[in-house]
Coordinates of C-alpha atoms and ligand atoms in Angstrom, one line a residue:
X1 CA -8.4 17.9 13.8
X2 CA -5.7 18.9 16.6
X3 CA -5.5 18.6 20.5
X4 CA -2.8 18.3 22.8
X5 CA -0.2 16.9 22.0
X6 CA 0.2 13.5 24.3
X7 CA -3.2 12.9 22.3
X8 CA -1.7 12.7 19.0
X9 CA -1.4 9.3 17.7
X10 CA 1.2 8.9 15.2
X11 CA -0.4 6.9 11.6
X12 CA 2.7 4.6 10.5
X13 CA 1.4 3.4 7.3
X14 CA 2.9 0.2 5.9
X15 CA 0.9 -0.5 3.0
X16 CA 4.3 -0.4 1.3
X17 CA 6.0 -3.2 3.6
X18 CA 3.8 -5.2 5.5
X19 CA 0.5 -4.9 2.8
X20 CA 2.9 -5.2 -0.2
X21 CA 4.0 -9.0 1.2
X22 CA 0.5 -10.0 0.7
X23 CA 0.7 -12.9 -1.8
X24 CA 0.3 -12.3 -5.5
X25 CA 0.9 -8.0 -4.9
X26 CA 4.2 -7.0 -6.5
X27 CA 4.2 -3.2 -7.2
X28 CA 6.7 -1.4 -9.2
X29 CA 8.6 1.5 -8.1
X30 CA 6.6 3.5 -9.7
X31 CA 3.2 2.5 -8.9
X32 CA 5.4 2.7 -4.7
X33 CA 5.8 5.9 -5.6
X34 CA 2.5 6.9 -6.4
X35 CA 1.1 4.8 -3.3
X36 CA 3.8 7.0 -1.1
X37 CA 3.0 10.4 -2.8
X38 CA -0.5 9.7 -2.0
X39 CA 0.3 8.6 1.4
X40 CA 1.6 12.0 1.9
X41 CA -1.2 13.8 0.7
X42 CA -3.2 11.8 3.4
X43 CA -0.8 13.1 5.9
X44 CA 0.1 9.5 7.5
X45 CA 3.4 10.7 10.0
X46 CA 5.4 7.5 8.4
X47 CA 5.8 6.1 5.2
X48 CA 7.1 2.3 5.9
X49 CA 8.7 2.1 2.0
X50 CA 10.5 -1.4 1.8
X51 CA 12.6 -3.4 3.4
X52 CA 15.6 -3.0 1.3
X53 CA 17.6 -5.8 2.0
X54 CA 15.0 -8.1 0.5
X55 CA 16.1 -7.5 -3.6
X56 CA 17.5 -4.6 -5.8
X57 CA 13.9 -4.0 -6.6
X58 CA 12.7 -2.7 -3.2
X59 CA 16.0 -1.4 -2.1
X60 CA 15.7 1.2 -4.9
X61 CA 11.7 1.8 -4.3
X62 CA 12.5 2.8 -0.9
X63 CA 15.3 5.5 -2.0
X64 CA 13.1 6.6 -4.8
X65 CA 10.7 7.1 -2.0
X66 CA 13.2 8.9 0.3
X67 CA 14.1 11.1 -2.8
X68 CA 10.9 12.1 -3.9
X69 CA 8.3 12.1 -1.2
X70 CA 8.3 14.9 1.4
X71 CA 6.0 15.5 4.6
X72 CA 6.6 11.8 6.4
X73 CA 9.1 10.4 8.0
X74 CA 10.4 7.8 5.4
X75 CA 11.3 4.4 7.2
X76 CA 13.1 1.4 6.0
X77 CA 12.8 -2.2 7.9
X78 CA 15.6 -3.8 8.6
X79 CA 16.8 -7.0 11.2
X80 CA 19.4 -6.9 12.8
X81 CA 22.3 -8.4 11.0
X82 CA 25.0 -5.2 9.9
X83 CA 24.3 -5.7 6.0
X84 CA 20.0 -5.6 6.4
X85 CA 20.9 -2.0 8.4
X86 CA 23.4 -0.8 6.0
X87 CA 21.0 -1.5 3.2
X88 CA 18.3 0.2 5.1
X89 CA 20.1 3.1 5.3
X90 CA 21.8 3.6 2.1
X91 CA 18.1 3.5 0.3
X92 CA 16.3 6.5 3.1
X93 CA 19.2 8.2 3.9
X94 CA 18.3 10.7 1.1
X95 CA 14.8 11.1 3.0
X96 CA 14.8 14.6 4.8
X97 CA 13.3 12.4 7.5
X98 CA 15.0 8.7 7.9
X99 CA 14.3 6.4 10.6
X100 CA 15.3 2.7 10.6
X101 CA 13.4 0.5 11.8
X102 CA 15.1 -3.0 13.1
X103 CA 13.5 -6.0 14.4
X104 CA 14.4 -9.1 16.2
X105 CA 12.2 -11.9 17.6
X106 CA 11.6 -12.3 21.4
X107 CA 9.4 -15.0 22.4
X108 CA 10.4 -18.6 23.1
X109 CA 8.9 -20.1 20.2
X110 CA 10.7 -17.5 17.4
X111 CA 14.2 -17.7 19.8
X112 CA 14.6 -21.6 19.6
X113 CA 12.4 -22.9 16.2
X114 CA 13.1 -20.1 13.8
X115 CA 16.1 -18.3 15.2
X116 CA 17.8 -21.2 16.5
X117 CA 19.4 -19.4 18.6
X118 CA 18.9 -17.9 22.7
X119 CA 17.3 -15.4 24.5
X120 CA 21.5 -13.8 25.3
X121 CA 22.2 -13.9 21.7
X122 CA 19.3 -12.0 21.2
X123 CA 19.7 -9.6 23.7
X124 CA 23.5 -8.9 21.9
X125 CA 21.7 -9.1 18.6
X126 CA 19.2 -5.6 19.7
X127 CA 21.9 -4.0 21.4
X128 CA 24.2 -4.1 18.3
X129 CA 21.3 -3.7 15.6
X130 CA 19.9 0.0 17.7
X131 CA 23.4 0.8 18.2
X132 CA 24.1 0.6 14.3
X133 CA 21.4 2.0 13.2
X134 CA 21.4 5.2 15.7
X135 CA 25.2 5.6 14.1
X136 CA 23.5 6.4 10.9
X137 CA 20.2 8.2 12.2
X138 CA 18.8 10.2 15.7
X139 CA 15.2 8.3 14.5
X140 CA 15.3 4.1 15.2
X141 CA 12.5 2.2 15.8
X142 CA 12.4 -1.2 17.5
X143 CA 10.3 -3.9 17.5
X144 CA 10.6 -7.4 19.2
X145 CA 8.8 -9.6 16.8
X146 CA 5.9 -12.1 18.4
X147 CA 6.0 -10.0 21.1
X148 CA 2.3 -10.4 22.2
X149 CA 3.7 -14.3 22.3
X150 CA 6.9 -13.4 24.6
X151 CA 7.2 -13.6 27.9
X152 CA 7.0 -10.2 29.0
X153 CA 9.9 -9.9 31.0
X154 CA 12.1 -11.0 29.0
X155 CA 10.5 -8.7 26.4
X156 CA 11.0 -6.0 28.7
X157 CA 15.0 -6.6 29.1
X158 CA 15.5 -6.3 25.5
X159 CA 13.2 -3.7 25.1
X160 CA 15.4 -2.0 28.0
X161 CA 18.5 -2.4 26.1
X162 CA 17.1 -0.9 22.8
X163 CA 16.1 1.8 24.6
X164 CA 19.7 2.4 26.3
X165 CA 20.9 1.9 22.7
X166 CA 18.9 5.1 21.7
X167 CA 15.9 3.4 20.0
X168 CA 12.9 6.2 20.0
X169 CA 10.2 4.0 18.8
X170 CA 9.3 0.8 20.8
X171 CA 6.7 -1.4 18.5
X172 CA 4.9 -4.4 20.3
X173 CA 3.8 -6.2 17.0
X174 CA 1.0 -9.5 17.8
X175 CA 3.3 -10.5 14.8
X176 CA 0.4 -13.5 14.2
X177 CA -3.0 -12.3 15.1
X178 CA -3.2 -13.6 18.3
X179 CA -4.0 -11.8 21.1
X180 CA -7.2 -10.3 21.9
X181 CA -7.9 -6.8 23.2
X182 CA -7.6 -7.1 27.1
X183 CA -4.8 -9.1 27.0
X184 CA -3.0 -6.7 24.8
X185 CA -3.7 -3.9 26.9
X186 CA -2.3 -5.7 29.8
X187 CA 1.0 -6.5 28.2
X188 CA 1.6 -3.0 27.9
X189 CA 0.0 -2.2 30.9
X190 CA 3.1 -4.7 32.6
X191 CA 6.0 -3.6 30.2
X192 CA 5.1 -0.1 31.1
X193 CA 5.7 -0.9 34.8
X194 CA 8.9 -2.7 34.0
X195 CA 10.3 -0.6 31.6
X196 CA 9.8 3.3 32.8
X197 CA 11.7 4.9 30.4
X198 CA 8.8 3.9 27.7
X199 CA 7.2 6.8 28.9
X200 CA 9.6 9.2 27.3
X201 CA 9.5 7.7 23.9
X202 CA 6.7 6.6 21.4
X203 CA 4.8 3.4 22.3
X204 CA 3.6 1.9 18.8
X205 CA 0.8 -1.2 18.2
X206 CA 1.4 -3.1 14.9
X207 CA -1.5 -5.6 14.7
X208 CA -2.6 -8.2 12.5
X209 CA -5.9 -9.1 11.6
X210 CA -5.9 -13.3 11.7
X211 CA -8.6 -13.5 14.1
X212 CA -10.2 -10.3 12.9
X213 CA -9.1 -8.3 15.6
X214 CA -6.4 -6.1 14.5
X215 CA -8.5 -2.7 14.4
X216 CA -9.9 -3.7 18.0
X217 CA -6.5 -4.7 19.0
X218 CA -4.6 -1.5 18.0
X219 CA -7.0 0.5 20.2
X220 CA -6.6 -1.4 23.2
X221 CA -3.0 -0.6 22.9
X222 CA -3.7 3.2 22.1
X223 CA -6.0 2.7 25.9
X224 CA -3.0 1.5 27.6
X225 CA -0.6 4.6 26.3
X226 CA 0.5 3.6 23.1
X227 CA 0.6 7.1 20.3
X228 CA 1.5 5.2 16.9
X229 CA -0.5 2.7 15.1
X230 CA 1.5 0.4 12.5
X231 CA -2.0 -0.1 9.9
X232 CA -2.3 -0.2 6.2
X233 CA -4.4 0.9 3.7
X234 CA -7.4 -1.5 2.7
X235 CA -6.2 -3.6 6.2
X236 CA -4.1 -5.3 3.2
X237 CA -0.9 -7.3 4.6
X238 CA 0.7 -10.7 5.2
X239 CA -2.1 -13.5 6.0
X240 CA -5.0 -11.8 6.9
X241 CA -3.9 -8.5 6.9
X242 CA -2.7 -5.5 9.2
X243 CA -5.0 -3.2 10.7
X244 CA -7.2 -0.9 8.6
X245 CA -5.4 2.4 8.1
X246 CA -8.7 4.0 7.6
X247 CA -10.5 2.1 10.3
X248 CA -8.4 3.5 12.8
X249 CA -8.3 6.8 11.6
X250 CA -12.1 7.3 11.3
X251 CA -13.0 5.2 14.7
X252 CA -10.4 7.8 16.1
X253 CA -11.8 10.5 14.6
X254 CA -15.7 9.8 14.6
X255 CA -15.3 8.5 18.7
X256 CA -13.4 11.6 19.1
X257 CA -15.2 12.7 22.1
X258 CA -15.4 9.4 23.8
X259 CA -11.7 8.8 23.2
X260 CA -9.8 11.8 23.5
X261 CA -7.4 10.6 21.2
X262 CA -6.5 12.7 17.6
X263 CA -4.7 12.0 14.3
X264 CA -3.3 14.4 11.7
X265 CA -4.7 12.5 8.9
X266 CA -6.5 14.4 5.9
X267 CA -9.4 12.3 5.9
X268 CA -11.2 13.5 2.9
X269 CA -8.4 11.8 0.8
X270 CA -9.1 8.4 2.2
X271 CA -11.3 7.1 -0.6
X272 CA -8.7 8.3 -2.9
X273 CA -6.1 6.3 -1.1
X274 CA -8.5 3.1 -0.8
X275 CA -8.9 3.2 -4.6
X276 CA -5.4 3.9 -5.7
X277 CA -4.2 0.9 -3.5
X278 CA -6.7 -1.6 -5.2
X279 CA -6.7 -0.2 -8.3
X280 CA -2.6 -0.6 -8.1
X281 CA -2.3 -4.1 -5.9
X282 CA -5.1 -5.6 -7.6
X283 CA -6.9 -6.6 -4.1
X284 CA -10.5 -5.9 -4.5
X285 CA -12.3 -3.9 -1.4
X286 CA -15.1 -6.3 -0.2
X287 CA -18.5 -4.4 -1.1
X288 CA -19.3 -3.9 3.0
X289 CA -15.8 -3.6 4.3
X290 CA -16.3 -0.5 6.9
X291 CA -15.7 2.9 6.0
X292 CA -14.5 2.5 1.8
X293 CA -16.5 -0.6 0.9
X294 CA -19.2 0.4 -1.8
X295 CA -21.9 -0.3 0.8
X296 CA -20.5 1.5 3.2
X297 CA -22.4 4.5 3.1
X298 CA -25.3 3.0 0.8
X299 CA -28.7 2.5 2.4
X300 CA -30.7 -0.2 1.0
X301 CA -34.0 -0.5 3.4
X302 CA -36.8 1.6 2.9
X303 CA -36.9 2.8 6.6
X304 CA -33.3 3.2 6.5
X305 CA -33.5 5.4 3.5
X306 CA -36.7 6.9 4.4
X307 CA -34.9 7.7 7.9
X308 CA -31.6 8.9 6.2
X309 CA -33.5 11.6 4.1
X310 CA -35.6 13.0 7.3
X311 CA -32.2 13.3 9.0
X312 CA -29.1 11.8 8.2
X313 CA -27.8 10.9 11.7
X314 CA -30.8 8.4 12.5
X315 CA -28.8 5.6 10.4
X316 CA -25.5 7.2 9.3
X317 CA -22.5 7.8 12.3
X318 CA -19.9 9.6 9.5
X319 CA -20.8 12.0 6.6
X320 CA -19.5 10.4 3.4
X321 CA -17.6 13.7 2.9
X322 CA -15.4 13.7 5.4
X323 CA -13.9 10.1 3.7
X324 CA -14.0 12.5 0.2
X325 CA -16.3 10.6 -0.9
X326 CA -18.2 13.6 -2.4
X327 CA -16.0 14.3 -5.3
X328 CA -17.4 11.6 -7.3
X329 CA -20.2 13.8 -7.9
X330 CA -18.6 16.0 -10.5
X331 CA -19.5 15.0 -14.0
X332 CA -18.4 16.4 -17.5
X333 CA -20.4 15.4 -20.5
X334 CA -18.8 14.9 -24.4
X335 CA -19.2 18.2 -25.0
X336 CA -16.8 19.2 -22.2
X337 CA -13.9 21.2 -23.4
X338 CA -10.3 21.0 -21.7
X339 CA -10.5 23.7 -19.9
X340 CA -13.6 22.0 -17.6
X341 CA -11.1 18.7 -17.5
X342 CA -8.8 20.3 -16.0
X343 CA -11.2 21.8 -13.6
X344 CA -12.7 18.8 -12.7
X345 CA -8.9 17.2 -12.4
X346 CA -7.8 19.9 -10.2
X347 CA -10.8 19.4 -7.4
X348 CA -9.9 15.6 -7.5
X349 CA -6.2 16.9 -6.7
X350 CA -4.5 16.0 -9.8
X351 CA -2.4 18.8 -11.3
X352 CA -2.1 18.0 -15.5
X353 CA -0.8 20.3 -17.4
X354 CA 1.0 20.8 -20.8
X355 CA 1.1 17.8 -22.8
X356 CA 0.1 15.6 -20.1
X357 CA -3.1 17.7 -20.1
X358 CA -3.9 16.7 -23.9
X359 CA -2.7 13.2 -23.7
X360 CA -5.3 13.2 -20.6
X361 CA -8.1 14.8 -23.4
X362 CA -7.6 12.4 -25.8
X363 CA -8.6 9.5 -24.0
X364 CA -11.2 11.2 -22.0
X365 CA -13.0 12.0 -25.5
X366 CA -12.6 8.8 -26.6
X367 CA -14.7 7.3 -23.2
X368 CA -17.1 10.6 -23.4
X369 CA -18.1 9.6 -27.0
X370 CA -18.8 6.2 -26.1
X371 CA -20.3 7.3 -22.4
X372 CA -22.6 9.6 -22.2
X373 CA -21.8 11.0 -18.3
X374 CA -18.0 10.6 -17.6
X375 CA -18.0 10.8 -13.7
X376 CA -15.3 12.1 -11.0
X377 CA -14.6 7.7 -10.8
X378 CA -14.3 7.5 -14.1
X379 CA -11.4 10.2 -14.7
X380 CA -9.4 9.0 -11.9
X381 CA -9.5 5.8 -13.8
X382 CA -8.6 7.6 -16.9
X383 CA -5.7 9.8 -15.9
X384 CA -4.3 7.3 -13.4
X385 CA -4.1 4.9 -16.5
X386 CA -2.8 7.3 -18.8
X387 CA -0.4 9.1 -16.4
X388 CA 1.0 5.7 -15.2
X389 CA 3.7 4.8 -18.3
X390 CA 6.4 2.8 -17.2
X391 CA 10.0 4.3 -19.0
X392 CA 9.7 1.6 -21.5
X393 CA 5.7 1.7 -22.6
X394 CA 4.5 0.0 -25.5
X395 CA 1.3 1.1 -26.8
X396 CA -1.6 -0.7 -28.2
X397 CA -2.3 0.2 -31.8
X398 CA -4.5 -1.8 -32.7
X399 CA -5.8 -5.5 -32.2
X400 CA -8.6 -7.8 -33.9
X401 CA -10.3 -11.3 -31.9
X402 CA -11.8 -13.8 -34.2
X403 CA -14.1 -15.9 -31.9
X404 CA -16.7 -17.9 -32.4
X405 CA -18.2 -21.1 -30.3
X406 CA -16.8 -23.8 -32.8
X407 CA -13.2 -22.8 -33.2
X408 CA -10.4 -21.8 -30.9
X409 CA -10.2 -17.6 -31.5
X410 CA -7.6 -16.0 -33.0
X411 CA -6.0 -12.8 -31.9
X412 CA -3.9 -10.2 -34.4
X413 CA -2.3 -7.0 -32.4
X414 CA 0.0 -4.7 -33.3
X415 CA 2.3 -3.1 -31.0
X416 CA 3.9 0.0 -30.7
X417 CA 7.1 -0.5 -28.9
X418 CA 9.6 1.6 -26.9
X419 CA 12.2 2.3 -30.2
X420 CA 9.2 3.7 -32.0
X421 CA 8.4 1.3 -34.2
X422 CA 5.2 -0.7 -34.2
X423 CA 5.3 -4.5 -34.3
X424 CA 2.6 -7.3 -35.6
X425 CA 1.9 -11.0 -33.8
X426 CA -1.2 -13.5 -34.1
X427 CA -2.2 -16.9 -31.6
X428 CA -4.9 -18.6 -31.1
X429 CA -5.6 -19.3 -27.5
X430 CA -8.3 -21.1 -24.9
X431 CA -10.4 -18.0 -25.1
X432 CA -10.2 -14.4 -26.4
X433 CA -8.0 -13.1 -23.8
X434 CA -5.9 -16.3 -23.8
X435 CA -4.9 -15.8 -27.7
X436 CA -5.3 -12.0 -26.7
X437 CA -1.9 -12.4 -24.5
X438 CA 0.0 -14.7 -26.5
X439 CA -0.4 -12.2 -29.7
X440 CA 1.1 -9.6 -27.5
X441 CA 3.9 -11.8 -26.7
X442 CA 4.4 -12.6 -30.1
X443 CA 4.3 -9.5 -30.6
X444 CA 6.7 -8.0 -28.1
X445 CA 8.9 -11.1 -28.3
X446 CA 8.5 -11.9 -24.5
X447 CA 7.5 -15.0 -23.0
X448 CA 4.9 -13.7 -20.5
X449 CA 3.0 -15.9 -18.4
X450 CA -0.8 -14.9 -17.1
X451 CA -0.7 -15.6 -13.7
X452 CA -3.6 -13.7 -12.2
X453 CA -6.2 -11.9 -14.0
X454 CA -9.3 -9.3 -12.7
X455 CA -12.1 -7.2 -14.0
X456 CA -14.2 -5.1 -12.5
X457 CA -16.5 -1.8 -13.9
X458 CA -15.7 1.3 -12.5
X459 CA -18.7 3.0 -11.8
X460 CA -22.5 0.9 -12.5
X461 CA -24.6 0.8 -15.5
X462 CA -24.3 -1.1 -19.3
X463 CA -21.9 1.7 -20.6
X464 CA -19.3 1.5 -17.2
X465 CA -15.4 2.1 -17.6
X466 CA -14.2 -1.5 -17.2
X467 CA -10.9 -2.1 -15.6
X468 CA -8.9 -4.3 -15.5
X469 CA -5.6 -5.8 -13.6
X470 CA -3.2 -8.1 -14.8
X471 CA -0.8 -10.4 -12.7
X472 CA 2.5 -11.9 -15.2
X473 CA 5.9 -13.1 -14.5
X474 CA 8.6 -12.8 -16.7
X475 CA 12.1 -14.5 -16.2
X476 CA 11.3 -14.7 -12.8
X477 CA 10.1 -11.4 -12.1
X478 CA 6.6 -10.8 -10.8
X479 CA 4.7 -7.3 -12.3
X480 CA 1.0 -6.3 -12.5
X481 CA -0.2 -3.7 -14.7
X482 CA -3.8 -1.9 -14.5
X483 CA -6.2 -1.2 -18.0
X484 CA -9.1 1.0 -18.2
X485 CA -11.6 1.3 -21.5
X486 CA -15.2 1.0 -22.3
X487 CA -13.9 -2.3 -24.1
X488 CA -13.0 -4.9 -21.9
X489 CA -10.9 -6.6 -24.1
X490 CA -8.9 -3.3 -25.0
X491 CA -8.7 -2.6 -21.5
X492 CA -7.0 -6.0 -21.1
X493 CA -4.4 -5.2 -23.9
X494 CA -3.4 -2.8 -22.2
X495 CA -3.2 -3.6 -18.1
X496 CA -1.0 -7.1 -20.1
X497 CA 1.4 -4.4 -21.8
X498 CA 1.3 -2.6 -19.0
X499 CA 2.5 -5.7 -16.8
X500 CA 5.5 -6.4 -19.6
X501 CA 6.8 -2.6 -19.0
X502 CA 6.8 -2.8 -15.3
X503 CA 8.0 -6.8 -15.4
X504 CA 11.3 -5.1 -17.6
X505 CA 11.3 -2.2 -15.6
X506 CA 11.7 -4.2 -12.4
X507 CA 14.0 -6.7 -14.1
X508 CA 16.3 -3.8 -15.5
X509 CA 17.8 -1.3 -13.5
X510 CA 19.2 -3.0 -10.3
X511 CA 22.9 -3.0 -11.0
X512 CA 23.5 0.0 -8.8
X513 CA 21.2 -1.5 -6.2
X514 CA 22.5 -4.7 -6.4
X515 CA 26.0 -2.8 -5.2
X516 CA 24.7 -1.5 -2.1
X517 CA 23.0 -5.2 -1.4
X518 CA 26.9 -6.6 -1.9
X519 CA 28.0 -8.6 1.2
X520 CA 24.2 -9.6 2.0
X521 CA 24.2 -13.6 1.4
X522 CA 21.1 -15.2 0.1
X523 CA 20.0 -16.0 3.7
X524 CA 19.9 -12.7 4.3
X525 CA 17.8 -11.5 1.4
X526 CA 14.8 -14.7 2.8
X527 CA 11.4 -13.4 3.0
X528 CA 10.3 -11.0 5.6
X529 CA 8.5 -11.5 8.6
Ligands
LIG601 O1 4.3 -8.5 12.2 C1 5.5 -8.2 12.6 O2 6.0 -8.6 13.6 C2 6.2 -7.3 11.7 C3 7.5 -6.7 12.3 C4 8.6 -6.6 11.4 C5 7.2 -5.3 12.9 O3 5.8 -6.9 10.7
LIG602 ZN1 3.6 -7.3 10.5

């Protein structure tokens, strides 16, 4: 959908940043990657990757990121000290599109409680942090933290100085959830009047969702002039949550007429996106979430269906296609060659080939001789499990559970691991997956511990893919790792190998990003905002 320009409103996606500091998520680079690639393919305008100061780990996400994804603008958070902005920039500067995006708190309560510092230190603190970063890059964004909590005018004279500093994106984050719609309109509604020279750069909302209001929130901003929205995908993000990337984008696009406003999302690749991110965070979408909850487009009373089959519109505002939802009406049967996976691969968008395409075969044989329907769900399962080996996989060969209600059960795996050769471990445990887990640590000679643990079927019925998503740490490092089989047990195997990879992955190689963190001091890698 297009329009004029002034119309536009910019998505800023920061699944990666914001909804990636939601407790218990830790995503390898990788499984970033992936999120990012998809992002792009959804056509979001920004890709907030990381906030590379914060550990080797996300500084060298981001610049994998900036390397490898093309189409957004590829943005890395950073405060406002010198080292957070050189960090920031060493890991996008590779992107063909960099912007750096700085922050610094501005009301009272941040300034003299967290900061410990004043409102003229603060002031110095923007000034230098925009100055720095435009030194590196034309694209800076600025954001004073709390700032639905600041007094406005003092808001408005840092906001001023970022501005003079060549900042070219203002962000007004309600950092906490706070305000409501009217009064966040208003803000901007002042700051515009105090601060002209808003008008000639990009106004963006950032809102999250404590009091439920972030969606609701963001478009009272886009009323008052804002054109970028700061959301993320599944509303996932610190607390409650940021705004709903695809909330926005379909409220924009469905009251299209009403609002005038436009987005250069790809919507039919929504659901895609919605799944990927669960599927890969391991945060369930609640069954009547709007627009990619299950429900979302099911009708369950008999007037509503009987309406919905005389005429769609009389109970349904959006057609399920336009989310993409469609394409899980392709189904292959066992009988279904390669040449109709690939097919069926291509229309959901993913390009296997070569041996890829064969390893992709295999397993889909192995779940079409145990299903009887293999749906479009149910491959995206499969080749997202399949294509998503971490450098140093280990397979599961093989593994045998003992249980019974009147002894512990006893697990036996055997591993295939990275060298090429396979080995054997056994434990008893609580339960099957318990002594399941240990075995595999026995096995693999790690000392892995379970610290989350989901399952969930893929599509309905006795015979559904299960899948499931494991939470570990090892030595300190947190990784999850995603399973997907007809067995839920073998399913489990493998999201817990899966984990260990990414857990060593993560762990393993952050010397060179370790280099460009040198000079940072512990404060400055604390937790972000
Ligand atoms: O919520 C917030 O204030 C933030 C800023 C870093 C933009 O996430
Ligand atoms: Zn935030």
């Amino acid at each position: 959908m297009t329009g004029d320009e002034q119309d536009r409103v910019r998505i800023f996606d920061t699944t990666l940043r914001d909804g990636e500091q939601s407790p218990g998520i830790s995503l390898s680079k990788g499984e970033k990657l992936e999120i990012a690639q998809q992002l792009a393919r959804l056509g979001v305008d920004v890709v907030e990757a990381g906030f590379p100061i914060t550990s080797p780990g996300d500084f060298e996400s981001v610049r994998a990121i900036a390397r490898e994804v093309h189409g957004p603008v590829i943005c890395g958070l950073a405060r406002t000290s010198v080292q957070d902005i050189d960090a920031a920039w060493n890991a996008i500067r590779d992107s063909e599109r960099p912007r750096i995006h700085t922050f610094i708190a501005t009301s009272d309560i941040h300034i003299e409680r967290k900061l410990q510092t004043t409102r003229e230190n603060v002031k110095g603190q923007a000034r230098a942090a925009v100055a720095h970063a435009r030194e590196y890059t034309e694209d800076v964004e600025f954001s004073p933290e709390d700032g639905s909590r600041s007094d406005v005018e003092f808001m408005a004279e840092v906001v001023q100085i970022a501005l003079d500093e060549g900042a070219t994106t203002i962000n007004v984050p309600d950092t906490v959830g706070y305000t409501m719609p009217d009064e966040y309109a208003a803000m901007f509604a002042r700051l515009y009047e105090l601060v002209p020279d808003l008008r000639d750069v990009v106004v963006s909302v950032h809102c999250h969702n404590d009091l439920g209001m972030a969606v609701a929130n963001s478009l009272a901003g886009l009323g008052a002039g804002c054109r970028q929205v700061e959301c993320a995908v599944n509303g996932i993000g610190e607390r409650a949550g940021n705004a709903s990337l695809e909330e926005i984008v379909m409220l924009l696009r469905t009251r299209a007429s009403t609002l005038g406003l436009w987005t250069g999302a790809h919507t039919q690749e929504i659901a895609r996106t919605s799944r990927l991110v669960s599927r890969l965070t391991g945060y369930p979408v609640q069954p009547n979430k709007a627009i990619v909850g299950r429900n979302a487009f099911a009708h369950e009373a008999g007037i509503h269906q009987d309406g919905v089959l005389k005429e769609r519109t009389t109970y349904e505002i959006m057609d399920a296609t336009t989310i993409g939802l469609e394409r899980n009406e392709i189904v292959l049967g066992k009988h279904s060659g390669r040449h109709a996976l690939r097919k069926a691969l291509e229309e959901l968008g993913f390009e296997v080939t070569g041996a890829a395409l064969n390893t992709a075969f295999g397993r889909f044989k192995e779940v079409a001789d145990k299903k009887k329907k293999v749906t479009a769900l149910d491959l995206e399962a499969i080749v997202s499990d399949e294509m998503r080996q971490a450098p140093q996989a280990y397979r599961l060969e093989s593994f045998e559970i003992e249980a019974s209600s009147e002894r512990s059960p006893l697990a036996s795996v055997r591993v295939g691991l990275p060298g090429g050769e396979v080995a054997g471990g056994s434990f008893t445990g609580d339960g099957p997956v318990d002594a399941f887990f240990s075995a595999i640590n026995a096995a693999t000679g790690h000392e892995a511990r379970l610290k989350e643990y989901h399952v969930s079927a893929v599509t309905g019925g006795r015979d559904a893919l299960g899948e499931v998503t494991v939470l570990l740490e090892l030595g300190g490092v947190l990784a999850s790792g995603q399973g997907v089989s007809t067995d839920i047990l073998e399913a489990s195997g493998r999201a817990y190998l899966r984990a260990l990879a990414n857990a060593l992955a993560e762990a393993g190689p952050v010397a060179e990003a370790e280099r460009h963190l040198e000079g940072a001091d512990e404060a400055a890698r604390t937790p972000t905002p």
